[in-house]
Short mmCIF file of C-alpha atoms and ligand atoms in Angstrom, two decimals:
data_model
loop_
_atom_site.label_atom_id
_atom_site.label_comp_id
_atom_site.label_asym_id
_atom_site.label_seq_id
_atom_site.Cartn_x
_atom_site.Cartn_y
_atom_site.Cartn_z
CA MET A 1 27.94 -20.58 9.94
CA TYR A 2 25.07 -18.15 10.69
CA ASP A 3 21.76 -19.41 12.03
CA VAL A 4 19.92 -17.24 9.49
CA VAL A 5 20.74 -15.25 6.38
CA VAL A 6 18.01 -12.91 5.15
CA ILE A 7 18.07 -11.77 1.51
CA GLY A 8 16.58 -8.30 1.13
CA SER A 9 16.23 -5.52 3.69
CA GLY A 10 12.71 -4.28 2.89
CA PRO A 11 10.07 -4.26 5.65
CA GLY A 12 9.78 -8.06 5.53
CA GLY A 13 13.52 -8.74 5.50
CA TYR A 14 14.77 -6.33 8.13
CA VAL A 15 11.93 -7.13 10.55
CA SER A 16 12.55 -10.87 10.14
CA ALA A 17 16.30 -10.38 10.72
CA ILE A 18 15.69 -8.34 13.87
CA LYS A 19 13.15 -10.84 15.22
CA SER A 20 15.59 -13.72 14.63
CA ALA A 21 18.33 -11.79 16.44
CA GLN A 22 15.96 -11.05 19.32
CA LEU A 23 15.24 -14.77 19.52
CA GLY A 24 18.95 -15.37 20.04
CA LYS A 25 20.03 -16.34 16.52
CA SER A 26 23.15 -15.21 14.69
CA VAL A 27 21.93 -13.30 11.66
CA ALA A 28 23.26 -11.88 8.39
CA ILE A 29 21.33 -9.78 5.89
CA VAL A 30 22.23 -9.15 2.25
CA GLU A 31 21.05 -6.05 0.39
CA LYS A 32 21.91 -5.08 -3.18
CA GLY A 33 20.42 -1.58 -3.04
CA ASP A 34 19.47 0.82 -0.28
CA LEU A 35 18.35 -0.39 3.12
CA GLY A 36 14.57 -0.48 3.46
CA GLY A 37 13.67 -1.77 -0.02
CA THR A 38 10.70 -0.45 -1.99
CA CYS A 39 8.73 0.74 1.05
CA THR A 40 11.44 3.09 2.32
CA ASN A 41 12.96 4.21 -0.96
CA ARG A 42 10.29 4.04 -3.66
CA GLY A 43 6.98 3.35 -1.93
CA CYS A 44 5.26 3.96 1.39
CA ILE A 45 7.63 6.52 2.92
CA PRO A 46 8.22 8.87 -0.05
CA THR A 47 4.54 8.81 -1.06
CA LYS A 48 3.38 9.70 2.42
CA ALA A 49 6.02 12.45 2.71
CA LEU A 50 4.78 14.01 -0.53
CA LEU A 51 1.15 13.63 0.50
CA ALA A 52 1.82 15.22 3.92
CA ALA A 53 2.96 18.42 2.20
CA THR A 54 0.12 18.52 -0.30
CA HIS A 55 -2.44 17.69 2.38
CA LEU A 56 -1.43 20.74 4.41
CA PHE A 57 -1.45 22.88 1.26
CA GLU A 58 -4.93 21.68 0.37
CA GLU A 59 -6.27 22.11 3.91
CA VAL A 60 -5.11 25.74 4.12
CA LYS A 61 -6.33 26.46 0.60
CA THR A 62 -9.79 24.97 0.98
CA LYS A 63 -10.54 25.46 4.68
CA GLY A 64 -8.37 28.36 5.85
CA ALA A 65 -10.76 31.19 5.08
CA ARG A 66 -13.81 29.34 6.47
CA LEU A 67 -11.98 28.63 9.71
CA GLY A 68 -10.80 32.23 10.02
CA VAL A 69 -7.17 31.43 9.19
CA LYS A 70 -5.78 34.08 6.90
CA VAL A 71 -2.93 33.16 4.58
CA GLU A 72 -1.93 35.59 1.91
CA GLY A 73 -0.15 34.50 -1.24
CA LEU A 74 -0.39 30.78 -0.47
CA SER A 75 1.95 28.81 -2.71
CA TYR A 76 4.30 25.84 -2.53
CA ASP A 77 8.01 25.24 -3.04
CA ILE A 78 8.32 21.90 -4.83
CA ASP A 79 12.06 21.62 -4.14
CA LYS A 80 11.38 21.79 -0.41
CA ILE A 81 8.60 19.24 -0.75
CA PHE A 82 11.06 16.89 -2.49
CA ARG A 83 13.64 17.65 0.20
CA HIS A 84 11.15 16.66 2.91
CA MET A 85 10.66 13.38 1.05
CA ILE A 86 14.41 12.72 0.76
CA THR A 87 14.98 13.60 4.42
CA ASN A 88 12.35 11.06 5.40
CA ILE A 89 13.81 8.36 3.17
CA ASN A 90 17.24 8.98 4.70
CA MET A 91 15.89 8.96 8.25
CA SER A 92 14.16 5.63 7.64
CA LYS A 93 17.33 4.10 6.14
CA LYS A 94 19.40 5.33 9.08
CA GLY A 95 16.82 3.94 11.47
CA ILE A 96 17.06 0.48 9.88
CA ASP A 97 20.88 0.65 9.88
CA TYR A 98 20.81 1.56 13.58
CA LEU A 99 18.45 -1.32 14.41
CA LEU A 100 20.56 -3.85 12.45
CA LYS A 101 23.69 -2.76 14.34
CA LYS A 102 21.89 -2.71 17.68
CA ASN A 103 20.83 -6.31 17.09
CA LYS A 104 24.33 -7.33 15.92
CA ILE A 105 23.15 -8.30 12.46
CA THR A 106 25.93 -8.45 9.83
CA LEU A 107 25.09 -6.52 6.68
CA TYR A 108 26.52 -7.71 3.35
CA LYS A 109 26.18 -5.31 0.45
CA GLY A 110 25.62 -6.71 -3.03
CA LYS A 111 23.35 -9.05 -4.93
CA ALA A 112 22.84 -12.39 -3.18
CA VAL A 113 22.89 -15.63 -5.13
CA ILE A 114 21.70 -18.81 -3.41
CA THR A 115 24.15 -21.48 -4.51
CA SER A 116 23.06 -24.31 -2.22
CA ARG A 117 20.54 -25.00 0.52
CA ASN A 118 22.97 -23.53 3.04
CA THR A 119 25.03 -21.10 0.97
CA VAL A 120 24.46 -17.58 -0.24
CA GLU A 121 27.17 -15.92 -2.31
CA VAL A 122 27.69 -12.25 -3.04
CA PRO A 123 29.67 -12.27 -6.32
CA GLU A 124 30.56 -8.54 -6.20
CA SER A 125 32.49 -8.91 -2.95
CA LYS A 126 33.32 -12.61 -3.43
CA GLU A 127 31.74 -13.36 -0.05
CA LYS A 128 30.40 -16.81 0.71
CA ILE A 129 27.85 -16.86 3.53
CA GLU A 130 26.97 -20.19 5.14
CA ALA A 131 23.69 -20.36 7.06
CA LYS A 132 21.44 -22.98 8.62
CA ASN A 133 18.36 -21.12 7.33
CA ILE A 134 17.70 -18.74 4.44
CA VAL A 135 14.87 -16.19 4.35
CA ILE A 136 14.07 -14.86 0.88
CA ALA A 137 12.60 -11.36 1.07
CA THR A 138 13.53 -10.00 -2.34
CA GLY A 139 10.27 -8.14 -2.90
CA SER A 140 8.70 -7.19 -6.21
CA TYR A 141 9.02 -4.83 -9.16
CA PRO A 142 6.43 -2.84 -11.12
CA SER A 143 4.70 -4.70 -13.97
CA LEU A 144 5.42 -3.19 -17.36
CA PHE A 145 4.31 -4.68 -20.64
CA PRO A 146 3.99 -3.58 -24.29
CA PRO A 147 3.44 -0.93 -25.51
CA PHE A 148 4.74 0.74 -22.31
CA SER A 149 7.85 -1.42 -21.94
CA GLU A 150 8.95 -0.60 -25.49
CA ILE A 151 9.05 3.17 -25.06
CA ASP A 152 11.73 5.19 -23.28
CA GLY A 153 10.76 7.54 -20.51
CA ILE A 154 7.62 5.80 -19.25
CA TRP A 155 7.42 6.12 -15.47
CA THR A 156 6.68 3.39 -12.97
CA SER A 157 6.57 4.04 -9.24
CA ASP A 158 10.33 3.30 -9.29
CA ASP A 159 10.96 6.44 -11.36
CA VAL A 160 8.42 8.90 -10.09
CA PHE A 161 10.29 9.81 -6.91
CA ALA A 162 13.41 10.76 -8.86
CA MET A 163 11.60 13.60 -10.66
CA LYS A 164 13.29 16.97 -10.40
CA GLU A 165 10.23 19.00 -11.33
CA LEU A 166 6.52 18.47 -11.69
CA PRO A 167 5.23 17.58 -15.15
CA LYS A 168 2.49 19.85 -16.51
CA SER A 169 0.36 16.84 -17.39
CA LEU A 170 0.38 13.17 -16.41
CA LEU A 171 -1.52 10.13 -17.61
CA ILE A 172 -1.82 7.29 -15.11
CA VAL A 173 -2.47 3.77 -16.39
CA GLY A 174 -4.16 1.81 -13.61
CA GLY A 175 -6.47 3.39 -11.03
CA GLY A 176 -5.48 1.08 -8.19
CA VAL A 177 -3.74 2.06 -4.97
CA ILE A 178 -0.63 3.64 -6.52
CA GLY A 179 -2.64 5.28 -9.31
CA CYS A 180 -5.09 6.94 -6.91
CA GLU A 181 -2.45 8.00 -4.36
CA MET A 182 -0.31 9.52 -7.11
CA ALA A 183 -3.34 11.23 -8.70
CA THR A 184 -4.06 12.74 -5.28
CA PHE A 185 -0.53 14.17 -5.05
CA PHE A 186 -0.26 15.46 -8.60
CA GLY A 187 -3.88 16.63 -8.71
CA ARG A 188 -3.44 18.72 -5.57
CA MET A 189 -0.30 20.25 -7.04
CA GLY A 190 -2.30 21.50 -10.00
CA VAL A 191 -0.92 19.00 -12.54
CA GLU A 192 -3.39 17.97 -15.28
CA VAL A 193 -4.00 14.30 -14.44
CA HIS A 194 -5.80 11.58 -16.42
CA ILE A 195 -6.44 8.09 -14.99
CA PHE A 196 -7.27 5.10 -17.21
CA GLU A 197 -8.66 2.14 -15.31
CA ILE A 198 -9.53 -1.09 -17.11
CA MET A 199 -12.12 -2.26 -14.57
CA GLU A 200 -15.60 -0.85 -14.00
CA HIS A 201 -14.37 1.53 -11.33
CA ILE A 202 -11.13 2.83 -9.83
CA LEU A 203 -9.93 0.94 -6.75
CA PRO A 204 -11.69 -2.22 -7.96
CA THR A 205 -10.80 -4.22 -4.86
CA GLU A 206 -12.98 -1.86 -2.79
CA ASP A 207 -16.77 -1.48 -2.92
CA ALA A 208 -18.31 0.85 -5.52
CA ASP A 209 -19.50 3.32 -2.84
CA THR A 210 -15.90 3.66 -1.60
CA ALA A 211 -14.61 4.28 -5.12
CA GLU A 212 -17.42 6.78 -5.69
CA ILE A 213 -16.16 9.05 -2.89
CA ILE A 214 -12.59 8.97 -4.19
CA ARG A 215 -13.76 9.51 -7.78
CA LYS A 216 -15.73 12.60 -6.66
CA SER A 217 -12.79 13.99 -4.71
CA LEU A 218 -10.28 13.42 -7.53
CA LYS A 219 -12.67 15.02 -10.03
CA LYS A 220 -12.95 18.04 -7.73
CA MET A 221 -9.16 18.38 -7.99
CA GLY A 222 -9.56 18.37 -11.77
CA VAL A 223 -8.43 14.75 -12.32
CA LYS A 224 -10.06 13.19 -15.38
CA ILE A 225 -11.07 9.57 -14.77
CA TYR A 226 -11.81 7.04 -17.51
CA GLU A 227 -13.16 3.74 -16.20
CA SER A 228 -13.75 0.52 -18.19
CA SER A 229 -11.07 2.01 -20.41
CA LYS A 230 -7.96 0.56 -21.97
CA VAL A 231 -4.85 2.20 -23.34
CA LYS A 232 -4.34 0.85 -26.87
CA ASP A 233 -1.17 2.62 -27.90
CA VAL A 234 1.42 5.12 -26.74
CA LYS A 235 3.66 7.15 -29.02
CA ARG A 236 6.71 9.14 -28.01
CA GLU A 237 6.42 12.68 -29.32
CA GLU A 238 9.02 15.42 -29.52
CA SER A 239 7.99 16.47 -26.04
CA GLY A 240 5.90 14.02 -24.11
CA PHE A 241 3.58 11.24 -25.22
CA LEU A 242 0.46 10.71 -27.29
CA VAL A 243 -1.80 8.11 -25.68
CA ILE A 244 -4.61 6.42 -27.59
CA SER A 245 -7.26 4.74 -25.48
CA GLU A 246 -10.48 2.83 -25.84
CA THR A 247 -13.24 4.19 -23.61
CA PRO A 248 -16.96 3.31 -23.37
CA SER A 249 -17.72 6.47 -25.37
CA GLY A 250 -15.21 5.72 -28.15
CA ASP A 251 -11.49 6.08 -28.75
CA ILE A 252 -9.74 9.16 -27.42
CA GLU A 253 -6.26 10.65 -27.79
CA VAL A 254 -4.54 12.49 -24.98
CA LYS A 255 -1.22 14.38 -25.16
CA VAL A 256 0.72 14.44 -21.91
CA ASP A 257 4.20 15.22 -20.58
CA LYS A 258 4.50 11.99 -18.64
CA VAL A 259 2.91 8.54 -18.41
CA LEU A 260 2.92 6.58 -15.14
CA VAL A 261 2.10 2.87 -15.34
CA SER A 262 0.75 1.45 -12.08
CA VAL A 263 -0.94 -1.82 -13.00
CA GLY A 264 0.38 -4.02 -10.21
CA ARG A 265 3.69 -5.61 -9.26
CA ARG A 266 5.50 -8.90 -9.90
CA ALA A 267 7.47 -11.07 -7.52
CA ASN A 268 11.22 -10.59 -7.83
CA ILE A 269 12.50 -14.15 -8.21
CA GLY A 270 16.05 -14.86 -9.34
CA ASP A 271 17.19 -17.79 -11.49
CA ASP A 272 19.05 -19.13 -8.45
CA VAL A 273 15.72 -19.76 -6.70
CA LYS A 274 14.39 -21.76 -9.65
CA ALA A 275 17.69 -23.61 -10.13
CA LEU A 276 17.56 -24.79 -6.54
CA GLY A 277 14.14 -26.33 -7.15
CA ILE A 278 12.14 -23.97 -4.93
CA GLU A 279 8.47 -24.19 -5.93
CA VAL A 280 7.29 -21.09 -7.75
CA GLU A 281 3.83 -20.15 -9.03
CA LYS A 282 2.92 -16.42 -9.18
CA GLY A 283 5.54 -16.08 -6.48
CA ILE A 284 7.49 -18.38 -4.18
CA VAL A 285 5.09 -20.92 -2.68
CA THR A 286 5.19 -21.34 1.11
CA ASP A 287 3.13 -23.02 3.79
CA LYS A 288 1.62 -21.09 6.70
CA HIS A 289 4.97 -21.21 8.51
CA MET A 290 6.44 -19.27 5.54
CA ARG A 291 8.50 -22.39 4.70
CA THR A 292 9.15 -23.24 1.04
CA ASN A 293 9.31 -26.82 -0.24
CA ILE A 294 12.94 -26.79 0.96
CA PRO A 295 12.50 -26.95 4.75
CA ASN A 296 15.33 -24.58 5.79
CA ILE A 297 14.41 -21.95 3.18
CA PHE A 298 11.61 -19.45 3.92
CA ALA A 299 10.00 -16.75 1.77
CA ILE A 300 8.14 -13.65 2.98
CA GLY A 301 6.56 -10.51 1.59
CA ASP A 302 5.99 -9.50 -2.04
CA VAL A 303 8.22 -12.30 -3.39
CA ARG A 304 5.36 -14.69 -2.54
CA GLY A 305 3.31 -12.91 -5.22
CA ALA A 306 0.24 -12.80 -2.98
CA ILE A 307 -0.60 -9.89 -0.66
CA MET A 308 1.88 -7.12 -1.50
CA LEU A 309 1.71 -4.93 1.59
CA ALA A 310 4.56 -3.85 3.87
CA HIS A 311 2.66 -4.71 7.06
CA THR A 312 1.89 -8.22 5.82
CA ALA A 313 5.55 -8.72 4.89
CA MET A 314 6.61 -7.62 8.39
CA TYR A 315 4.22 -10.06 10.01
CA GLU A 316 5.32 -12.89 7.71
CA GLY A 317 8.91 -12.03 8.65
CA ILE A 318 8.09 -12.50 12.32
CA VAL A 319 6.35 -15.83 11.63
CA ALA A 320 9.39 -17.06 9.67
CA ALA A 321 11.77 -16.00 12.45
CA GLU A 322 9.66 -17.71 15.11
CA ASN A 323 9.53 -20.97 13.17
CA ILE A 324 13.29 -20.85 12.58
CA ALA A 325 13.67 -20.46 16.35
CA GLY A 326 11.51 -23.54 16.93
CA ILE A 327 8.33 -21.65 17.91
CA ASP A 328 5.50 -23.19 15.94
CA THR A 329 3.46 -20.24 14.66
CA GLU A 330 1.25 -19.94 11.60
CA MET A 331 0.50 -16.92 9.45
CA ASP A 332 -3.10 -15.79 9.84
CA TYR A 333 -4.46 -13.60 7.02
CA ARG A 334 -7.93 -13.13 8.51
CA ALA A 335 -7.55 -9.44 9.28
CA VAL A 336 -5.08 -7.83 6.88
CA PRO A 337 -5.90 -4.12 6.68
CA SER A 338 -5.80 -2.20 3.45
CA VAL A 339 -4.95 1.50 3.75
CA VAL A 340 -5.14 3.95 0.89
CA PHE A 341 -3.81 7.49 1.33
CA THR A 342 -6.21 9.27 -0.96
CA SER A 343 -8.31 12.27 0.04
CA PRO A 344 -10.27 11.20 1.97
CA GLU A 345 -8.37 8.13 3.13
CA ILE A 346 -9.64 4.56 3.01
CA GLY A 347 -9.11 1.92 5.66
CA SER A 348 -10.68 -1.47 5.13
CA VAL A 349 -10.36 -4.98 6.49
CA GLY A 350 -12.17 -8.28 6.13
CA VAL A 351 -14.86 -8.87 3.51
CA ARG A 352 -16.25 -6.19 1.22
CA GLU A 353 -20.00 -5.92 0.55
CA LYS A 354 -19.53 -6.75 -3.15
CA ASP A 355 -17.95 -10.11 -2.30
CA ILE A 356 -20.55 -11.42 0.11
CA GLU A 357 -23.95 -13.09 -0.24
CA LYS A 358 -26.53 -10.47 0.79
CA GLY A 359 -28.87 -12.73 2.80
CA LYS A 360 -26.14 -13.97 5.12
CA VAL A 361 -25.02 -10.63 6.52
CA LYS A 362 -26.22 -7.45 8.18
CA VAL A 363 -24.68 -4.27 6.78
CA GLY A 364 -24.57 -1.02 8.74
CA LYS A 365 -23.47 2.23 7.16
CA PHE A 366 -23.15 5.69 8.68
CA PRO A 367 -22.30 8.87 6.76
CA LEU A 368 -19.44 11.14 7.74
CA MET A 369 -21.61 14.24 7.40
CA ALA A 370 -23.72 13.11 10.37
CA ASN A 371 -20.64 13.11 12.61
CA GLY A 372 -20.09 16.21 14.77
CA LYS A 373 -16.29 16.10 14.69
CA ALA A 374 -16.34 15.85 10.90
CA ARG A 375 -18.49 18.99 10.72
CA VAL A 376 -16.00 20.83 12.95
CA LEU A 377 -13.24 19.75 10.57
CA LEU A 378 -15.33 20.91 7.57
CA GLU A 379 -15.34 17.36 6.22
CA ARG A 380 -18.43 15.91 4.53
CA GLU A 381 -17.42 13.07 2.26
CA GLY A 382 -17.05 9.59 3.71
CA PHE A 383 -18.71 6.84 5.70
CA ALA A 384 -18.15 3.87 7.95
CA LYS A 385 -19.52 0.49 6.96
CA VAL A 386 -19.57 -2.71 8.98
CA ILE A 387 -20.58 -6.15 7.80
CA VAL A 388 -21.82 -8.64 10.38
CA ASP A 389 -22.35 -12.37 9.94
CA LYS A 390 -26.06 -13.01 10.69
CA ASP A 391 -25.44 -16.46 12.18
CA THR A 392 -22.48 -15.72 14.44
CA GLU A 393 -23.03 -11.96 14.99
CA GLU A 394 -19.29 -11.54 14.35
CA VAL A 395 -17.99 -8.46 12.54
CA ILE A 396 -16.48 -9.78 9.30
CA GLY A 397 -16.04 -6.62 7.23
CA PHE A 398 -15.12 -3.06 8.08
CA THR A 399 -14.54 -0.05 5.84
CA VAL A 400 -13.95 3.55 6.79
CA VAL A 401 -13.69 6.33 4.21
CA GLY A 402 -12.82 9.70 5.68
CA PRO A 403 -10.08 11.71 7.38
CA ASN A 404 -7.73 9.45 9.37
CA ALA A 405 -9.48 6.33 8.05
CA THR A 406 -6.07 4.65 7.82
CA GLU A 407 -5.80 4.95 11.62
CA MET A 408 -9.46 4.18 12.40
CA VAL A 409 -9.29 0.85 10.57
CA MET A 410 -7.52 -0.65 13.61
CA GLU A 411 -10.86 -1.00 15.44
CA GLY A 412 -11.95 -3.28 12.61
CA VAL A 413 -8.64 -5.18 12.60
CA VAL A 414 -8.91 -5.95 16.33
CA ALA A 415 -12.58 -6.90 15.96
CA ILE A 416 -12.09 -9.25 13.00
CA GLN A 417 -8.84 -10.77 14.23
CA ASN A 418 -10.44 -11.61 17.58
CA ARG A 419 -13.84 -12.59 16.18
CA LEU A 420 -15.59 -9.89 18.21
CA LYS A 421 -19.36 -9.69 18.00
CA LEU A 422 -21.40 -6.64 17.01
CA GLU A 423 -22.70 -6.21 20.56
CA GLN A 424 -19.17 -6.20 22.02
CA LEU A 425 -18.17 -3.29 19.78
CA ILE A 426 -21.38 -1.35 20.41
CA ARG A 427 -20.80 -1.76 24.14
CA SER A 428 -17.29 -0.31 23.79
CA ILE A 429 -17.56 3.41 24.59
CA HIS A 430 -16.46 5.47 21.62
CA PRO A 431 -15.00 8.83 22.69
CA HIS A 432 -16.87 12.05 21.88
CA PRO A 433 -16.31 14.11 19.83
CA THR A 434 -14.28 11.92 17.48
CA LEU A 435 -14.53 10.55 13.99
CA SER A 436 -14.62 7.06 15.52
CA GLU A 437 -18.24 7.74 16.53
CA MET A 438 -18.97 7.29 12.84
CA VAL A 439 -17.96 3.63 13.34
CA LEU A 440 -20.30 3.41 16.34
CA GLY A 441 -23.05 4.78 14.09
CA ALA A 442 -22.40 2.06 11.51
CA LEU A 443 -22.39 -0.63 14.22
CA GLU A 444 -25.73 0.66 15.53
CA MET A 445 -27.13 0.73 11.99
CA ALA A 446 -26.16 -2.94 11.57
CA GLU A 447 -28.24 -3.65 14.67
CA GLY A 448 -31.22 -1.66 13.41
CA SER A 449 -31.01 2.06 14.05
CA ALA A 450 -28.41 4.60 15.09
CA ILE A 451 -28.96 7.28 17.75
CA HIS A 452 -27.53 10.00 15.52
CA MET A 453 -29.34 9.16 12.26
P1 LIG B 1 -3.07 -2.40 -7.82
O1 LIG B 1 -3.29 -3.85 -8.00
O2 LIG B 1 -3.51 -1.75 -6.55
O3 LIG B 1 -3.79 -1.59 -8.99
C1 LIG B 1 -3.57 -1.83 -10.33
C2 LIG B 1 -4.75 -1.27 -11.08
O4 LIG B 1 -4.46 -1.30 -12.46
C3 LIG B 1 -6.03 -2.07 -10.88
O5 LIG B 1 -7.07 -1.19 -10.57
C4 LIG B 1 -6.22 -2.77 -12.21
O6 LIG B 1 -7.57 -3.02 -12.51
C5 LIG B 1 -5.60 -1.76 -13.15
N1 LIG B 1 -5.11 -2.29 -14.43
C6 LIG B 1 -4.46 -3.45 -14.66
N2 LIG B 1 -4.12 -3.55 -15.96
C7 LIG B 1 -4.53 -2.41 -16.56
C8 LIG B 1 -4.45 -1.90 -17.87
N3 LIG B 1 -3.88 -2.58 -18.85
N4 LIG B 1 -5.00 -0.68 -18.13
C9 LIG B 1 -5.61 0.03 -17.14
N5 LIG B 1 -5.70 -0.41 -15.87
C10 LIG B 1 -5.17 -1.61 -15.58
O7 LIG B 1 -1.51 -2.17 -8.10
P2 LIG B 1 -0.61 -0.87 -7.93
O8 LIG B 1 -1.46 0.33 -7.68
O9 LIG B 1 0.34 -0.89 -9.06
O10 LIG B 1 0.17 -1.20 -6.60
C11 LIG B 1 1.07 -2.31 -6.54
C12 LIG B 1 1.04 -2.96 -5.19
O11 LIG B 1 1.55 -2.08 -4.21
C13 LIG B 1 -0.35 -3.36 -4.75
O12 LIG B 1 -0.30 -4.63 -4.19
C14 LIG B 1 -0.71 -2.34 -3.73
O13 LIG B 1 -1.59 -2.81 -2.72
C15 LIG B 1 0.66 -1.98 -3.14
N6 LIG B 1 0.61 -0.61 -2.62
C16 LIG B 1 0.04 -0.39 -1.41
C17 LIG B 1 -0.07 0.89 -0.94
C18 LIG B 1 -0.72 1.13 0.38
O14 LIG B 1 -0.88 0.18 1.14
N7 LIG B 1 -1.14 2.36 0.70
C19 LIG B 1 0.39 1.96 -1.68
C20 LIG B 1 0.94 1.70 -2.92
C21 LIG B 1 1.05 0.40 -3.38
#
């Protein structure tokens, strides 16, 4: 009997398995597909590999001449871009395989079925795995509903990475994180892109001023954005699709080669979970120890149907492993960063301005164009924004929009996680010349006035 069997080897599952092994437990992991789950195979890694290539292409195209870098006949080789993506997926899978072996974790290949509180079966290989604890990390799948689910050839993020060539035109339903990252890739590659977003603005979980910068940048790439707009119908044509949508200025029809639906994801919960009596709402319900209503069964990551981010899943995996090992830890969601790899990038953590009562906070904002390093990089669009609780002086919200914002957000994560006060951050010397001085500017603005504004 193993101490732990983990179902699913995505970022939540493999990290939890490794942590359990490091805490001295005997561990098995079951995976029905490729190691690494959505993140490695159909999510974070392939998207960022594609965006790395297009980012370089865009930089040379738009900045080369102004910086005195001469490139004649600039073009791209899409096959090589896809190869870079596949190489990265393979390297990540190999890395996980290596780490599982290094930590003496037994890998079972096939679909796991939980048949009792201590038994997981793999019908394909007729294996029966007995374990004292079970960690469910079976992830999520893209939401698809009518009319999209009734038509062949509609893409979700599961399909997009299998493309062999670029479509000439693409319509994206849902201007959330996937929609905007994909529009950035395809837009930069010269594909005609349309985004339809049902809410008032794209990236509706972020503030309107954040969305405004991304909207402007996507439009500059030629992406057409329809907000407060709903797709009413889709028809398969001889080649491509005809999409009929309701927009604030009336109904419109768009003909495109491909349609990508990115309207969120659903928890991947098998019938076995329900049959066992595990409590399920939008996802598997757990307490802060990641424990389900059955005390030796834990659930982590997207399958909980809550925050669907790889880094949250990893952290939940560690919390589950620690509790299994008898270390009483609780999951703390106070400072979960959100990172969006658009152009420019977005990094945000804590509260957003739109969600907070104005009188209770101080908001400081500093524009990217007033930052010296940004000017050197020929970057203009972006800002840093900090939100400070007036009573406690603690930083409770932090957003950066600009180059490397997905890295810069860590200052906000550390501040919010550790309840740091505005003064403590202002008194931390920000290196010059760096983009992080933009954050210092926002902190100073929250206090009253910034030196460089
Ligand atoms: P999302 O929730 O980020 O965005 C979905 C968007 O679709 C929203 O803006 C929503 O308003 C819109 N929408 C919903 N129904 C619609 C409809 N009928 N018509 C038009 N628009 C509609 O979801 P996603 O982009 O599909 O991503 C799925 C999950 O994966 C999210 O949890 C996301 O955070 C995660 N993810 C994260 C990253 C990252 O961290 N960089 C990257 C990709 C995906």
